[in-house]
Coordinates of C-alpha atoms in Angstrom, one line a residue:
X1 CA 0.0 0.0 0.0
X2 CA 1.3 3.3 -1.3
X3 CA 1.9 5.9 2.0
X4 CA -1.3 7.7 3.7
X5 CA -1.5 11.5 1.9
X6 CA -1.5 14.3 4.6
X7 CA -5.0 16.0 5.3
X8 CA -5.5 18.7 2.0
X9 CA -5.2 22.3 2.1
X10 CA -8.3 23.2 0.4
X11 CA -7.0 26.3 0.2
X12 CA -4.7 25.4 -2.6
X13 CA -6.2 22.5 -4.2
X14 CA -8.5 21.1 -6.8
X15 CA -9.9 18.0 -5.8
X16 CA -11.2 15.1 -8.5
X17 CA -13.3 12.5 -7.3
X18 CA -14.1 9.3 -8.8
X19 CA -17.4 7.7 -7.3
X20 CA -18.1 3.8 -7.6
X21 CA -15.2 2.6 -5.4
X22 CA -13.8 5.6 -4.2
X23 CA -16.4 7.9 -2.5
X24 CA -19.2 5.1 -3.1
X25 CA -19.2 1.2 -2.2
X26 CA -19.1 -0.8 -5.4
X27 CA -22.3 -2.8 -5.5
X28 CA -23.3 -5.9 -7.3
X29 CA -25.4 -3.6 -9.8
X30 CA -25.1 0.1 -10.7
X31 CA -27.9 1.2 -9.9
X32 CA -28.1 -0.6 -6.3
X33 CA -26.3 2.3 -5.5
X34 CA -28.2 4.8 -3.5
X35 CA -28.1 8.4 -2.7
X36 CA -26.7 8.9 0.4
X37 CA -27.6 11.7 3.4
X38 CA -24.1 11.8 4.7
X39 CA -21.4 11.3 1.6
X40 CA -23.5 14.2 -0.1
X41 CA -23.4 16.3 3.2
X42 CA -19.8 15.8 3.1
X43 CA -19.6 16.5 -1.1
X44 CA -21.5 20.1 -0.9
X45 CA -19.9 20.9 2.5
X46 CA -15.8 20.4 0.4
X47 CA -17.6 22.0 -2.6
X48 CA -18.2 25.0 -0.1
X49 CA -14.9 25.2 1.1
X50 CA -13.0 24.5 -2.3
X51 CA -15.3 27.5 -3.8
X52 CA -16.4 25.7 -6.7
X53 CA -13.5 23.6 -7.1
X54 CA -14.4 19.9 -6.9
X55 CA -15.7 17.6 -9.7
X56 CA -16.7 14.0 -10.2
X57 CA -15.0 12.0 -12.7
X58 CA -16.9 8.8 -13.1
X59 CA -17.3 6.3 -15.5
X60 CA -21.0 6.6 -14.9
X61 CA -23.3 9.0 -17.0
X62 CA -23.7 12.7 -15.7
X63 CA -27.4 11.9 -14.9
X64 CA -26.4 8.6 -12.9
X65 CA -23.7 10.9 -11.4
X66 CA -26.2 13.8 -10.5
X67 CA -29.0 10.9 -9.2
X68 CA -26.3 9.3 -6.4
X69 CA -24.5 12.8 -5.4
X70 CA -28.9 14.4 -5.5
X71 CA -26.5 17.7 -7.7
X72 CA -24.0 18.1 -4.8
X73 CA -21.4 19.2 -7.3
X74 CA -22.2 21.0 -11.1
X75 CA -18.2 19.9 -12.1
X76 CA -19.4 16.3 -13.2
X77 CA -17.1 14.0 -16.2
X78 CA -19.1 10.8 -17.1
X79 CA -18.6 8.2 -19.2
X80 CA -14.7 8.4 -18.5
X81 CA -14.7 12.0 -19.9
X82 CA -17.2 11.5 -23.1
X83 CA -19.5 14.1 -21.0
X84 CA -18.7 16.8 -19.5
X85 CA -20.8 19.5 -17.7
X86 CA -18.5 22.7 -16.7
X87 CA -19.0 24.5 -13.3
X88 CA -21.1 27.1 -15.4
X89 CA -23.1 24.3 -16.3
X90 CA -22.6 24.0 -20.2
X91 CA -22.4 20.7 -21.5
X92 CA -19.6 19.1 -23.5
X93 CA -20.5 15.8 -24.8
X94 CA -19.1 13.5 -27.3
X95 CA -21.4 12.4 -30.2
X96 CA -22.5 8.4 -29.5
X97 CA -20.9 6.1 -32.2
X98 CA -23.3 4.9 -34.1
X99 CA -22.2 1.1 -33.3
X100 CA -23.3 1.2 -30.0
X101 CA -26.7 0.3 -30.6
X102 CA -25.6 -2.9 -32.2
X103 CA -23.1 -3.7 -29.2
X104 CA -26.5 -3.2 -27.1
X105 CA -28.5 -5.3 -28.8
X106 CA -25.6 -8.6 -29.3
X107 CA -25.0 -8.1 -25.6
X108 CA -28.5 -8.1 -24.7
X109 CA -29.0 -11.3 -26.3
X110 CA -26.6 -12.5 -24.4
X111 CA -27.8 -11.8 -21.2
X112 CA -30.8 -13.8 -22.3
X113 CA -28.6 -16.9 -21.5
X114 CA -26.4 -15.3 -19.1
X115 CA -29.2 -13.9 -16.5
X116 CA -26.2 -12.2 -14.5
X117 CA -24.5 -10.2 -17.0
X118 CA -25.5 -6.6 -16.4
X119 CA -25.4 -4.7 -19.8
X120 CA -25.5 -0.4 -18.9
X121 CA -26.5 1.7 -21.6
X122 CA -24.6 4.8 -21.0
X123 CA -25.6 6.2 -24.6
X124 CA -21.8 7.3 -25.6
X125 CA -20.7 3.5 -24.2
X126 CA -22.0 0.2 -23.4
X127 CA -20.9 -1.1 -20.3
X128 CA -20.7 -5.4 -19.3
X129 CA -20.7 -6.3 -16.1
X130 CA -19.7 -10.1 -15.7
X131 CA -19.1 -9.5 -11.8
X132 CA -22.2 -12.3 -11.5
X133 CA -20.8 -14.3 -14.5
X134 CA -17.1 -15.3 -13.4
X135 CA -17.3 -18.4 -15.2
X136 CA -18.1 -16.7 -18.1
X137 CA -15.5 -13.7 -17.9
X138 CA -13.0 -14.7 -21.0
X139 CA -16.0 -15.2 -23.4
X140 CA -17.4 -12.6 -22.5
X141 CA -14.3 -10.4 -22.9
X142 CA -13.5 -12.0 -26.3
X143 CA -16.8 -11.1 -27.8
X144 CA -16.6 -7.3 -26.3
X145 CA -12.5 -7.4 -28.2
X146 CA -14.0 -8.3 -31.4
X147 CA -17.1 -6.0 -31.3
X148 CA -14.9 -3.6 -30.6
X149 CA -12.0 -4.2 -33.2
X150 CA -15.3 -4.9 -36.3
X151 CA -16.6 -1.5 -35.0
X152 CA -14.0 1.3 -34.4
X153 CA -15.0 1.2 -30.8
X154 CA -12.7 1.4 -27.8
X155 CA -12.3 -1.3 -25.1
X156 CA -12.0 -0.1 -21.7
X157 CA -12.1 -2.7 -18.7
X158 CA -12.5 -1.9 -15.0
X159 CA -13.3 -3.9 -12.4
X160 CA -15.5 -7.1 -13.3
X161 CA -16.3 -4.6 -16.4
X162 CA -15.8 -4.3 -19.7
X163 CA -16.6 -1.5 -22.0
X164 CA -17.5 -0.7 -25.2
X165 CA -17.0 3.5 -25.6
X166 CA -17.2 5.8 -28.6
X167 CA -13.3 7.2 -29.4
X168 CA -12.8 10.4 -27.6
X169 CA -11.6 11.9 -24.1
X170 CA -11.1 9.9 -21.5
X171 CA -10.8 10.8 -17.5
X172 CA -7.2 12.4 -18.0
X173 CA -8.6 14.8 -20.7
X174 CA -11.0 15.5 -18.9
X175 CA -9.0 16.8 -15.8
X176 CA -7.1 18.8 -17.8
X177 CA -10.0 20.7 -19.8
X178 CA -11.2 21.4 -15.9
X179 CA -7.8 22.7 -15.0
X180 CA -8.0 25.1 -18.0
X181 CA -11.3 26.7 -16.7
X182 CA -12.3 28.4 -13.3
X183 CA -12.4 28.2 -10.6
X184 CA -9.8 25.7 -11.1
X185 CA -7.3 26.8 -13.3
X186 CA -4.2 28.3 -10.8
X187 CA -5.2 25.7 -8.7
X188 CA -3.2 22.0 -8.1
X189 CA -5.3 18.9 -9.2
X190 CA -5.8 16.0 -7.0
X191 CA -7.6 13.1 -8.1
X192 CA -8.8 10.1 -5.9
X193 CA -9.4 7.2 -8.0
X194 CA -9.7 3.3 -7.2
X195 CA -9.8 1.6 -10.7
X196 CA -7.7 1.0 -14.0
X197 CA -9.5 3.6 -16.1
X198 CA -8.4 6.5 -13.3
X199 CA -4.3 5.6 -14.3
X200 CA -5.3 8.4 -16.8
X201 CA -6.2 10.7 -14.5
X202 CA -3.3 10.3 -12.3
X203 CA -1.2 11.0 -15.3
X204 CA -3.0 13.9 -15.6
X205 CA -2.8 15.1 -12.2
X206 CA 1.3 14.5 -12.3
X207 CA 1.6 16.0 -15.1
X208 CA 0.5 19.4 -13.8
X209 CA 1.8 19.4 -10.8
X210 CA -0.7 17.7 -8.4
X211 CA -0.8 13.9 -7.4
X212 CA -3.1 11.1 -7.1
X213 CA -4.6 8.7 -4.5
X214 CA -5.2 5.2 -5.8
X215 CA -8.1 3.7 -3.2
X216 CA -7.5 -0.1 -2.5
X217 CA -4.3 -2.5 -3.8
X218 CA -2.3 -2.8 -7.2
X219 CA 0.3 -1.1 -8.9
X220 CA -0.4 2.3 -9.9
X221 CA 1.0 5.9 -10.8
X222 CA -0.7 7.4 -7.8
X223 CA 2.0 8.7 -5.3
X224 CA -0.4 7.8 -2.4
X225 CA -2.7 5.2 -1.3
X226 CA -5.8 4.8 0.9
X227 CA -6.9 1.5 1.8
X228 CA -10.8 2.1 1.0
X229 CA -14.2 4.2 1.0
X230 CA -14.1 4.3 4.5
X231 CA -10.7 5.1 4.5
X232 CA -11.5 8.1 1.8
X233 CA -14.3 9.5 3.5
X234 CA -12.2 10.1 7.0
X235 CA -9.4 11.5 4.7
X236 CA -11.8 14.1 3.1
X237 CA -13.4 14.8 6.7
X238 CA -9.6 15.2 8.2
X239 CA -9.0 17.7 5.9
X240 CA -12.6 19.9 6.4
X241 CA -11.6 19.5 9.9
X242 CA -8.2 21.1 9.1
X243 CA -9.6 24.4 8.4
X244 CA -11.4 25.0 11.7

């Protein structure tokens, strides 16, 4: 485990949240993850103190984003950075790929025979789960590599996840186009992240002078580590509490 970062200056920072894993529990399904009193207490009470200067960067939708956090933060990147909604509120979404609809439909077929494949329609990407359907992981992998090679589509995988995702920015680009704006721009990026697809966004956040937190085990480009949501949530609290 990477070492413990010190409580933040919010002061001084930008802070970049990913959600499933990292601020919220993973669940067996998407959407058995709930709004929650205290986690979005805590969200608009850092978005307070950081003037604006928080987003969430989530491979969920804006929308999916908006219905777990209840609009605690307007800084929201979904879909890994294929939408992106600016702290004015102005949208900046990539355009689906029009193969998505077929990778919807094969998959769906699918799940016919597989009752525990999960397929999430995020309308710029098509997400399989296979968290339920371990003996079926491989296959299910191998069809998602070749829909995506016959299709021009990019293959993303997470935990117990694969995706299907229209070319375009991903959570690293999408850090950066933040840092370019206000309130954040002057300001240096810290992203909290727990999966594979947030590597990008640590790059991001080294490359202009911040750092990252990778939530939970493995190797990563994170210079610091906590060991899970629990873990995150104290972190965030710590540092609140740092200013009073």
């Amino acid at each position: 485990m990477k070492p413990k970062p010190e409580p933040l200056d919010l002061f001084k920072v930008a802070l970049f949240l990913d959600l499933d894993g990292t601020i919220a529990p993973i669940m067996p399904r998407p959407d058995d993850v709930e709004p929650e009193a205290a986690r979005n207490g805590l969200l608009k009470a850092l978005n307070d103190k950081l003037e604006g200067r928080l987003a969430v960067i989530s491979g969920r939708s804006v929308s999916a984003v908006d219905r777990i956090t209840e609009g605690a933060v307007t800084s929201v990147a979904g879909a890994h950075g294929l939408e992106r909604r600016t702290a004015s509120g102005q949208r900046e979404d990539t355009e689906a790929h029009a193969a998505l609809d077929t990778v919807v439909t094969e998959f769906r077929a699918l799940n016919r025979v597989l009752e525990g494949l999960i397929v999430e329609d995020k309308g710029v990407s098509v997400a399989v789960h296979y968290r339920q359907e371990p003996d079926h992981k491989a296959n299910i992998i191998a069809l998602a590599t070749r829909m995506a090679e016959s299709h021009g589509l990019r293959l993303q995988p997470g935990h117990e996840v694969i995706e299907l995702r229209t070319p375009g920015p991903n959570k690293g680009d999408a850090i950066r186009a933040f840092m370019c704006e206000a309130p954040f721009i002057g300001h240096m990026p810290v992203f909290v992240g727990d999966d594979l697809t947030d590597e990008v966004g640590f790059e991001a956040v080294n490359s202009l002078g911040g750092f990252g937190v990778r939530v939970g085990a493995g190797s990563s480009v994170a210079r610091y580590g906590l060991k899970d949501v629990a873990a995150v949530t104290a972190w965030l609290e710590e540092s609140l509490l740092c200013l009073t």
